[in-house]
Amino acid sequence: MENKNNYKGWIYLLPAIILIALFTLYPLINTFLISFLEDYKYATGSSSGFTFDNYAVLLGLKEFPDYLTGKGQIDAFFQYALPNTLLITFITVPISIVLALIIAVALNSIKKLRTIFQTIFFTPYVTNIIAVGMVFGVLFSQTGLINEIFGTSISFIPGQGSDAPTYFHAMLVLCIEIVWYELPFKILVFIGGLQSIDRQYYDAARIDATPKIKRFLHITVPFLSPQILYVSITSFIDGFKEYQAIAGLFNSRGTTSLNYNLYTCVYFIYDQIQTGGQNINYACAAAVILFVIILLFTLLQLYVSKKRVYY
Amino acid sequence: MEIRLENINKIFKGDKKKGVEDTIAVSNLNIKINNGELAGLLGPSGCGKSTTLYMIAGLKEPTSGNIFFDKEDVTHLVPEKKGIGLVFQNYALYPHMSVYKNIAFPLTNLKVLTFKQSLKVKTLSLLISLLDNDKYLEIKELINSSTLDNKKINKDLALRNLINKYHISPSFAKTLFSLDYSSKESILETINKAKEDINKEIAKIKEKNGYTLDNEFYYLDQDNKKIEEKRKLSKDEIDILVRDVAKLVQIEEQLDKKPKELSGGQQQRVAIARALVKKPRVLLLDEPLSNLDARLRIKTREEIRRIQKETGITTVFVTHDQEEAMSICDDIFVMNNGKLMQEGKPIEVYKDPKNLFVAKFLGTPPINVFKGEFKNNAIYVDNEKILDNVKLCGENYTNLTFLSCYVAIRPEGFVFEDKNESLGLSLKVNEISLSGKEQTLICSHEQKLSEDIKIVIDGDAHISISEYRFTTKSNKIFLFDLNNEERIYFENASK
């Protein structure tokens, strides 16, 4: 501590630093650079110069150049991927946070059967999202359990022997799956927070004849605000990066009536890499756009939290 | 409010599988606390005093027995409905709320049954009465003098001054502040406007459901009866109550701060204010002073006494500190192992302990206990006669000629340089600490049962580290049975 140029510390850190530099920092910077290159060739690394066109095309401000292939995919970013990503995030994150909070409070207030319920709620956490997608696919198939229960035959999932689902139904199943899958981690964090709240605050509130709902809003929520902030920031980030759930559930980019109906930003980036990387400069630009959006939302939440979070 | 506990038992169930026995926290407790009294539940930790308090509060339910507030049985009433104020040991102030909001919080839940009143007419009449007959000049003067460094008028300061002087709500203070005081005409105009508005409002009420208003602006129906309504308190009413109680506990300056910005003593006051603001039937204090430093503790306990006297509210005070309880309580209840050992006025309990536990628990320095004997109509400790002409009382003891017993002597019960040759107790003085008018001697003795023998004598007595013979005062000597530690009373014929 006294010697600030402690080389020993640096030596201990060196393996981590090398790995981070190699696999995180270098790709990060490279992604940023490539996103500004015109006609970038993945194989040769050549380009015809610096440009903002990649961003302009992605954001629908400029036409995709004629001499390149893959117009449909690139256009789908602004048309479908970006709106879908925002929609999924803003639907699933608030719903799952509120649900998790309610479930955590309920779990925390029961004694009997608590472990059983906890196990039930925590199973998604140890389950693979692809497997979850397959199960949901069976449940929500046109002849599946859900349709059986409600006596309907709505098509939620595209597949053999079923009709093409509408955008609304496909999105509905997707959101239900994401909310269900995201719950356990949040419940875990909230229960941890709940157990650290001193019982005396509730006793004091009871003495003062505070109704239950008011106790929840004026004691539980403020005391959990650090956990709520943490969960909300991480789940917004997760939401913006949504991709696996779609792959698992639909086994495609969500072909309903149109090709790219349930496209998301990360799915788009993944597709660009998979298809040989001829338009990889666009994928990089998309990644940077996503990064900026996430950054803005995180800053916004931190700003709001300054007034609303009590440590 | 009189509080009565009848045959209260509280048993915490153990776990038989794990071999944990049931814990009897309170056993067969009977307590009566008179209306308007400050009662102290006193005992060492784990004696069941806090459990008793929480049972009175309703946060814990007695296993058996009944609790009465006056004639009402409140044993199974939930705390929400008991109408009590409770100050927790660590205050339990809501850290995210300002002091003001903390105190106001209980009021926001409160529903009151009142006679319906036209607040609008009331406010307007108040406005007229404050402005009329040139009284507006006083207000003008107050606002103009509300400056910091004699520069510009500070709005917040002006509002605070108005609220404090006229005892009005903040919203009304804002109205007063916003008036045009430049000329008499403008004030007269305001007054006329208010009078007009009053007449309009009265006409409106009359038209709507045929009600009229009486002199104090209460609604009257056709039979001239007041109309009842159940409602929540308005913001202005809450404000007045909060400021009143803040004044009572002297934290008016701290209302906008957060609890953690306050010192321990101030937090304590806020906690008391929060408990008092809803005008509870009973105030309960759970070890309220244990988080304060020694000096603040003495100050705060006087404060609690003052507040209790001012409000006249029946108060129960739990403490393990006998000095605290002795100094401020009207009545103390000494508990041990879930049982009531003795009750009464502090000084009476001190002077007349019923058993060895109470004798040892009360008093600083604690009482000195020796193993001694009663024989030949005298009391002996280690074959030294300390008191003669003694006759034991009580049917079990009167006829005895010899009895081994505990001899307990209060520290102030020793006399130095008394020229009595026949009576006395030899003590080896090991340490002397002088504290002004008196000195405390720490001594040792063969037959001592308490940790140290501490005696308090006059500060002028010349004493050094050596062995001395002290005589004793008969009214400071207590005898206790060796078996059940109960008091053995005796008569001393020599005095």
JSON list of N, CA and C in Angstrom, two decimals, chain A residues 106-160:
[
{"chain": "A", "resi": 106, "resn": "ALA", "atom": "N", "xyz": [-44.38, -11.99, -1.03]},
{"chain": "A", "resi": 106, "resn": "ALA", "atom": "CA", "xyz": [-45.25, -13.10, -0.64]},
{"chain": "A", "resi": 106, "resn": "ALA", "atom": "C", "xyz": [-44.42, -14.24, -0.06]},
{"chain": "A", "resi": 107, "resn": "LEU", "atom": "N", "xyz": [-43.32, -14.59, -0.75]},
{"chain": "A", "resi": 107, "resn": "LEU", "atom": "CA", "xyz": [-42.46, -15.68, -0.26]},
{"chain": "A", "resi": 107, "resn": "LEU", "atom": "C", "xyz": [-41.90, -15.35, 1.11]},
{"chain": "A", "resi": 108, "resn": "ASN", "atom": "N", "xyz": [-41.57, -14.09, 1.30]},
{"chain": "A", "resi": 108, "resn": "ASN", "atom": "CA", "xyz": [-40.95, -13.67, 2.55]},
{"chain": "A", "resi": 108, "resn": "ASN", "atom": "C", "xyz": [-41.93, -13.69, 3.71]},
{"chain": "A", "resi": 109, "resn": "SER", "atom": "N", "xyz": [-43.23, -13.68, 3.38]},
{"chain": "A", "resi": 109, "resn": "SER", "atom": "CA", "xyz": [-44.21, -13.58, 4.46]},
{"chain": "A", "resi": 109, "resn": "SER", "atom": "C", "xyz": [-44.80, -14.94, 4.84]},
{"chain": "A", "resi": 110, "resn": "ILE", "atom": "N", "xyz": [-44.45, -16.00, 4.11]},
{"chain": "A", "resi": 110, "resn": "ILE", "atom": "CA", "xyz": [-44.98, -17.31, 4.50]},
{"chain": "A", "resi": 110, "resn": "ILE", "atom": "C", "xyz": [-43.89, -18.13, 5.17]},
{"chain": "A", "resi": 111, "resn": "LYS", "atom": "N", "xyz": [-44.32, -19.10, 5.96]},
{"chain": "A", "resi": 111, "resn": "LYS", "atom": "CA", "xyz": [-43.33, -19.96, 6.62]},
{"chain": "A", "resi": 111, "resn": "LYS", "atom": "C", "xyz": [-43.43, -21.37, 6.08]},
{"chain": "A", "resi": 112, "resn": "LYS", "atom": "N", "xyz": [-44.67, -21.89, 6.09]},
{"chain": "A", "resi": 112, "resn": "LYS", "atom": "CA", "xyz": [-44.87, -23.25, 5.59]},
{"chain": "A", "resi": 112, "resn": "LYS", "atom": "C", "xyz": [-44.71, -23.26, 4.07]},
{"chain": "A", "resi": 113, "resn": "LEU", "atom": "N", "xyz": [-44.21, -24.35, 3.54]},
{"chain": "A", "resi": 113, "resn": "LEU", "atom": "CA", "xyz": [-44.11, -24.57, 2.09]},
{"chain": "A", "resi": 113, "resn": "LEU", "atom": "C", "xyz": [-43.20, -23.56, 1.41]},
{"chain": "A", "resi": 114, "resn": "ARG", "atom": "N", "xyz": [-42.51, -22.74, 2.19]},
{"chain": "A", "resi": 114, "resn": "ARG", "atom": "CA", "xyz": [-41.71, -21.70, 1.59]},
{"chain": "A", "resi": 114, "resn": "ARG", "atom": "C", "xyz": [-40.63, -22.27, 0.69]},
{"chain": "A", "resi": 115, "resn": "THR", "atom": "N", "xyz": [-39.94, -23.31, 1.21]},
{"chain": "A", "resi": 115, "resn": "THR", "atom": "CA", "xyz": [-38.84, -23.88, 0.41]},
{"chain": "A", "resi": 115, "resn": "THR", "atom": "C", "xyz": [-39.36, -24.46, -0.90]},
{"chain": "A", "resi": 116, "resn": "ILE", "atom": "N", "xyz": [-40.55, -25.09, -0.83]},
{"chain": "A", "resi": 116, "resn": "ILE", "atom": "CA", "xyz": [-41.11, -25.69, -2.05]},
{"chain": "A", "resi": 116, "resn": "ILE", "atom": "C", "xyz": [-41.39, -24.60, -3.08]},
{"chain": "A", "resi": 117, "resn": "PHE", "atom": "N", "xyz": [-42.04, -23.51, -2.62]},
{"chain": "A", "resi": 117, "resn": "PHE", "atom": "CA", "xyz": [-42.35, -22.44, -3.55]},
{"chain": "A", "resi": 117, "resn": "PHE", "atom": "C", "xyz": [-41.07, -21.78, -4.08]},
{"chain": "A", "resi": 118, "resn": "GLN", "atom": "N", "xyz": [-40.10, -21.64, -3.20]},
{"chain": "A", "resi": 118, "resn": "GLN", "atom": "CA", "xyz": [-38.84, -21.05, -3.65]},
{"chain": "A", "resi": 118, "resn": "GLN", "atom": "C", "xyz": [-38.23, -21.89, -4.75]},
{"chain": "A", "resi": 119, "resn": "THR", "atom": "N", "xyz": [-38.23, -23.21, -4.55]},
{"chain": "A", "resi": 119, "resn": "THR", "atom": "CA", "xyz": [-37.67, -24.09, -5.56]},
{"chain": "A", "resi": 119, "resn": "THR", "atom": "C", "xyz": [-38.43, -23.94, -6.88]},
{"chain": "A", "resi": 120, "resn": "ILE", "atom": "N", "xyz": [-39.75, -23.89, -6.77]},
{"chain": "A", "resi": 120, "resn": "ILE", "atom": "CA", "xyz": [-40.55, -23.76, -7.99]},
{"chain": "A", "resi": 120, "resn": "ILE", "atom": "C", "xyz": [-40.19, -22.48, -8.73]},
{"chain": "A", "resi": 121, "resn": "PHE", "atom": "N", "xyz": [-40.07, -21.38, -7.98]},
{"chain": "A", "resi": 121, "resn": "PHE", "atom": "CA", "xyz": [-39.79, -20.11, -8.64]},
{"chain": "A", "resi": 121, "resn": "PHE", "atom": "C", "xyz": [-38.35, -20.03, -9.15]},
{"chain": "A", "resi": 122, "resn": "PHE", "atom": "N", "xyz": [-37.46, -20.83, -8.57]},
{"chain": "A", "resi": 122, "resn": "PHE", "atom": "CA", "xyz": [-36.06, -20.71, -8.96]},
{"chain": "A", "resi": 122, "resn": "PHE", "atom": "C", "xyz": [-35.66, -21.65, -10.10]},
{"chain": "A", "resi": 123, "resn": "THR", "atom": "N", "xyz": [-36.56, -22.61, -10.44]},
{"chain": "A", "resi": 123, "resn": "THR", "atom": "CA", "xyz": [-36.17, -23.55, -11.50]},
{"chain": "A", "resi": 123, "resn": "THR", "atom": "C", "xyz": [-35.76, -22.88, -12.81]},
{"chain": "A", "resi": 124, "resn": "PRO", "atom": "N", "xyz": [-36.44, -21.83, -13.27]},
{"chain": "A", "resi": 124, "resn": "PRO", "atom": "CA", "xyz": [-36.01, -21.24, -14.54]},
{"chain": "A", "resi": 124, "resn": "PRO", "atom": "C", "xyz": [-34.54, -20.82, -14.52]},
{"chain": "A", "resi": 125, "resn": "TYR", "atom": "N", "xyz": [-34.07, -20.46, -13.32]},
{"chain": "A", "resi": 125, "resn": "TYR", "atom": "CA", "xyz": [-32.71, -19.94, -13.21]},
{"chain": "A", "resi": 125, "resn": "TYR", "atom": "C", "xyz": [-31.67, -20.97, -13.62]},
{"chain": "A", "resi": 126, "resn": "VAL", "atom": "N", "xyz": [-31.98, -22.25, -13.38]},
{"chain": "A", "resi": 126, "resn": "VAL", "atom": "CA", "xyz": [-30.99, -23.29, -13.70]},
{"chain": "A", "resi": 126, "resn": "VAL", "atom": "C", "xyz": [-31.36, -24.03, -14.99]},
{"chain": "A", "resi": 127, "resn": "THR", "atom": "N", "xyz": [-32.30, -23.45, -15.73]},
{"chain": "A", "resi": 127, "resn": "THR", "atom": "CA", "xyz": [-32.73, -24.09, -16.97]},
{"chain": "A", "resi": 127, "resn": "THR", "atom": "C", "xyz": [-32.18, -23.31, -18.16]},
{"chain": "A", "resi": 128, "resn": "ASN", "atom": "N", "xyz": [-31.82, -24.05, -19.21]},
{"chain": "A", "resi": 128, "resn": "ASN", "atom": "CA", "xyz": [-31.30, -23.40, -20.41]},
{"chain": "A", "resi": 128, "resn": "ASN", "atom": "C", "xyz": [-32.44, -22.75, -21.18]},
{"chain": "A", "resi": 129, "resn": "ILE", "atom": "N", "xyz": [-32.19, -21.54, -21.69]},
{"chain": "A", "resi": 129, "resn": "ILE", "atom": "CA", "xyz": [-33.26, -20.79, -22.37]},
{"chain": "A", "resi": 129, "resn": "ILE", "atom": "C", "xyz": [-33.71, -21.50, -23.65]},
{"chain": "A", "resi": 130, "resn": "ILE", "atom": "N", "xyz": [-32.81, -22.24, -24.26]},
{"chain": "A", "resi": 130, "resn": "ILE", "atom": "CA", "xyz": [-33.19, -22.97, -25.48]},
{"chain": "A", "resi": 130, "resn": "ILE", "atom": "C", "xyz": [-34.19, -24.07, -25.12]},
{"chain": "A", "resi": 131, "resn": "ALA", "atom": "N", "xyz": [-33.90, -24.78, -24.01]},
{"chain": "A", "resi": 131, "resn": "ALA", "atom": "CA", "xyz": [-34.82, -25.82, -23.55]},
{"chain": "A", "resi": 131, "resn": "ALA", "atom": "C", "xyz": [-36.15, -25.20, -23.16]},
{"chain": "A", "resi": 132, "resn": "VAL", "atom": "N", "xyz": [-36.08, -24.06, -22.47]},
{"chain": "A", "resi": 132, "resn": "VAL", "atom": "CA", "xyz": [-37.31, -23.36, -22.08]},
{"chain": "A", "resi": 132, "resn": "VAL", "atom": "C", "xyz": [-38.12, -23.02, -23.33]},
{"chain": "A", "resi": 133, "resn": "GLY", "atom": "N", "xyz": [-37.40, -22.54, -24.38]},
{"chain": "A", "resi": 133, "resn": "GLY", "atom": "CA", "xyz": [-38.08, -22.18, -25.62]},
{"chain": "A", "resi": 133, "resn": "GLY", "atom": "C", "xyz": [-38.80, -23.37, -26.22]},
{"chain": "A", "resi": 134, "resn": "MET", "atom": "N", "xyz": [-38.16, -24.52, -26.18]},
{"chain": "A", "resi": 134, "resn": "MET", "atom": "CA", "xyz": [-38.79, -25.72, -26.74]},
{"chain": "A", "resi": 134, "resn": "MET", "atom": "C", "xyz": [-40.04, -26.10, -25.97]},
{"chain": "A", "resi": 135, "resn": "VAL", "atom": "N", "xyz": [-39.95, -26.01, -24.64]},
{"chain": "A", "resi": 135, "resn": "VAL", "atom": "CA", "xyz": [-41.11, -26.34, -23.80]},
{"chain": "A", "resi": 135, "resn": "VAL", "atom": "C", "xyz": [-42.26, -25.37, -24.07]},
{"chain": "A", "resi": 136, "resn": "PHE", "atom": "N", "xyz": [-41.92, -24.09, -24.13]},
{"chain": "A", "resi": 136, "resn": "PHE", "atom": "CA", "xyz": [-42.95, -23.09, -24.42]},
{"chain": "A", "resi": 136, "resn": "PHE", "atom": "C", "xyz": [-43.54, -23.33, -25.80]},
{"chain": "A", "resi": 137, "resn": "GLY", "atom": "N", "xyz": [-42.67, -23.77, -26.74]},
{"chain": "A", "resi": 137, "resn": "GLY", "atom": "CA", "xyz": [-43.13, -24.07, -28.09]},
{"chain": "A", "resi": 137, "resn": "GLY", "atom": "C", "xyz": [-44.21, -25.15, -28.08]},
{"chain": "A", "resi": 138, "resn": "VAL", "atom": "N", "xyz": [-43.99, -26.16, -27.25]},
{"chain": "A", "resi": 138, "resn": "VAL", "atom": "CA", "xyz": [-44.98, -27.25, -27.16]},
{"chain": "A", "resi": 138, "resn": "VAL", "atom": "C", "xyz": [-46.24, -26.75, -26.47]},
{"chain": "A", "resi": 139, "resn": "LEU", "atom": "N", "xyz": [-46.05, -26.03, -25.34]},
{"chain": "A", "resi": 139, "resn": "LEU", "atom": "CA", "xyz": [-47.20, -25.53, -24.57]},
{"chain": "A", "resi": 139, "resn": "LEU", "atom": "C", "xyz": [-48.10, -24.64, -25.41]},
{"chain": "A", "resi": 140, "resn": "PHE", "atom": "N", "xyz": [-47.45, -23.77, -26.22]},
{"chain": "A", "resi": 140, "resn": "PHE", "atom": "CA", "xyz": [-48.21, -22.76, -26.94]},
{"chain": "A", "resi": 140, "resn": "PHE", "atom": "C", "xyz": [-48.48, -23.15, -28.39]},
{"chain": "A", "resi": 141, "resn": "SER", "atom": "N", "xyz": [-48.20, -24.41, -28.75]},
{"chain": "A", "resi": 141, "resn": "SER", "atom": "CA", "xyz": [-48.49, -24.81, -30.13]},
{"chain": "A", "resi": 141, "resn": "SER", "atom": "C", "xyz": [-50.00, -24.80, -30.35]},
{"chain": "A", "resi": 142, "resn": "GLN", "atom": "N", "xyz": [-50.37, -24.86, -31.63]},
{"chain": "A", "resi": 142, "resn": "GLN", "atom": "CA", "xyz": [-51.78, -24.67, -31.94]},
{"chain": "A", "resi": 142, "resn": "GLN", "atom": "C", "xyz": [-52.68, -25.71, -31.29]},
{"chain": "A", "resi": 143, "resn": "THR", "atom": "N", "xyz": [-52.10, -26.90, -31.03]},
{"chain": "A", "resi": 143, "resn": "THR", "atom": "CA", "xyz": [-52.89, -27.92, -30.35]},
{"chain": "A", "resi": 143, "resn": "THR", "atom": "C", "xyz": [-52.36, -28.16, -28.93]},
{"chain": "A", "resi": 144, "resn": "GLY", "atom": "N", "xyz": [-51.62, -27.19, -28.44]},
{"chain": "A", "resi": 144, "resn": "GLY", "atom": "CA", "xyz": [-50.94, -27.36, -27.16]},
{"chain": "A", "resi": 144, "resn": "GLY", "atom": "C", "xyz": [-51.83, -27.12, -25.95]},
{"chain": "A", "resi": 145, "resn": "LEU", "atom": "N", "xyz": [-51.20, -27.22, -24.78]},
{"chain": "A", "resi": 145, "resn": "LEU", "atom": "CA", "xyz": [-51.91, -27.17, -23.51]},
{"chain": "A", "resi": 145, "resn": "LEU", "atom": "C", "xyz": [-52.66, -25.85, -23.30]},
{"chain": "A", "resi": 146, "resn": "ILE", "atom": "N", "xyz": [-52.00, -24.75, -23.64]},
{"chain": "A", "resi": 146, "resn": "ILE", "atom": "CA", "xyz": [-52.61, -23.44, -23.39]},
{"chain": "A", "resi": 146, "resn": "ILE", "atom": "C", "xyz": [-53.90, -23.29, -24.20]},
{"chain": "A", "resi": 147, "resn": "ASN", "atom": "N", "xyz": [-53.83, -23.63, -25.48]},
{"chain": "A", "resi": 147, "resn": "ASN", "atom": "CA", "xyz": [-55.03, -23.58, -26.30]},
{"chain": "A", "resi": 147, "resn": "ASN", "atom": "C", "xyz": [-56.09, -24.53, -25.78]},
{"chain": "A", "resi": 148, "resn": "GLU", "atom": "N", "xyz": [-55.63, -25.68, -25.30]},
{"chain": "A", "resi": 148, "resn": "GLU", "atom": "CA", "xyz": [-56.55, -26.67, -24.73]},
{"chain": "A", "resi": 148, "resn": "GLU", "atom": "C", "xyz": [-57.31, -26.09, -23.55]},
{"chain": "A", "resi": 149, "resn": "ILE", "atom": "N", "xyz": [-56.56, -25.46, -22.64]},
{"chain": "A", "resi": 149, "resn": "ILE", "atom": "CA", "xyz": [-57.16, -24.90, -21.43]},
{"chain": "A", "resi": 149, "resn": "ILE", "atom": "C", "xyz": [-58.22, -23.86, -21.77]},
{"chain": "A", "resi": 150, "resn": "PHE", "atom": "N", "xyz": [-57.89, -22.97, -22.70]},
{"chain": "A", "resi": 150, "resn": "PHE", "atom": "CA", "xyz": [-58.81, -21.88, -23.01]},
{"chain": "A", "resi": 150, "resn": "PHE", "atom": "C", "xyz": [-59.81, -22.28, -24.11]},
{"chain": "A", "resi": 151, "resn": "GLY", "atom": "N", "xyz": [-59.69, -23.51, -24.61]},
{"chain": "A", "resi": 151, "resn": "GLY", "atom": "CA", "xyz": [-60.61, -23.98, -25.64]},
{"chain": "A", "resi": 151, "resn": "GLY", "atom": "C", "xyz": [-60.49, -23.22, -26.94]},
{"chain": "A", "resi": 152, "resn": "THR", "atom": "N", "xyz": [-59.27, -22.77, -27.24]},
{"chain": "A", "resi": 152, "resn": "THR", "atom": "CA", "xyz": [-59.06, -22.00, -28.47]},
{"chain": "A", "resi": 152, "resn": "THR", "atom": "C", "xyz": [-58.08, -22.75, -29.37]},
{"chain": "A", "resi": 153, "resn": "SER", "atom": "N", "xyz": [-57.88, -22.23, -30.57]},
{"chain": "A", "resi": 153, "resn": "SER", "atom": "CA", "xyz": [-56.82, -22.79, -31.40]},
{"chain": "A", "resi": 153, "resn": "SER", "atom": "C", "xyz": [-56.07, -21.65, -32.07]},
{"chain": "A", "resi": 154, "resn": "ILE", "atom": "N", "xyz": [-55.48, -20.84, -31.21]},
{"chain": "A", "resi": 154, "resn": "ILE", "atom": "CA", "xyz": [-54.71, -19.70, -31.71]},
{"chain": "A", "resi": 154, "resn": "ILE", "atom": "C", "xyz": [-53.30, -20.17, -32.06]},
{"chain": "A", "resi": 155, "resn": "SER", "atom": "N", "xyz": [-52.79, -19.65, -33.16]},
{"chain": "A", "resi": 155, "resn": "SER", "atom": "CA", "xyz": [-51.41, -19.99, -33.51]},
{"chain": "A", "resi": 155, "resn": "SER", "atom": "C", "xyz": [-50.47, -18.96, -32.88]},
{"chain": "A", "resi": 156, "resn": "PHE", "atom": "N", "xyz": [-49.59, -19.44, -32.00]},
{"chain": "A", "resi": 156, "resn": "PHE", "atom": "CA", "xyz": [-48.61, -18.55, -31.38]},
{"chain": "A", "resi": 156, "resn": "PHE", "atom": "C", "xyz": [-47.24, -18.72, -32.01]},
{"chain": "A", "resi": 157, "resn": "ILE", "atom": "N", "xyz": [-46.95, -19.98, -32.39]},
{"chain": "A", "resi": 157, "resn": "ILE", "atom": "CA", "xyz": [-45.61, -20.31, -32.84]},
{"chain": "A", "resi": 157, "resn": "ILE", "atom": "C", "xyz": [-45.68, -20.81, -34.29]},
{"chain": "A", "resi": 158, "resn": "PRO", "atom": "N", "xyz": [-44.83, -20.27, -35.14]},
{"chain": "A", "resi": 158, "resn": "PRO", "atom": "CA", "xyz": [-44.83, -20.81, -36.49]},
{"chain": "A", "resi": 158, "resn": "PRO", "atom": "C", "xyz": [-44.25, -22.22, -36.49]},
{"chain": "A", "resi": 159, "resn": "GLY", "atom": "N", "xyz": [-44.79, -23.08, -37.31]},
{"chain": "A", "resi": 159, "resn": "GLY", "atom": "CA", "xyz": [-44.26, -24.43, -37.36]},
{"chain": "A", "resi": 159, "resn": "GLY", "atom": "C", "xyz": [-45.07, -25.28, -38.29]},
{"chain": "A", "resi": 160, "resn": "GLN", "atom": "N", "xyz": [-44.62, -26.48, -38.45]},
{"chain": "A", "resi": 160, "resn": "GLN", "atom": "CA", "xyz": [-45.32, -27.38, -39.35]},
{"chain": "A", "resi": 160, "resn": "GLN", "atom": "C", "xyz": [-46.71, -27.65, -38.81]}
]
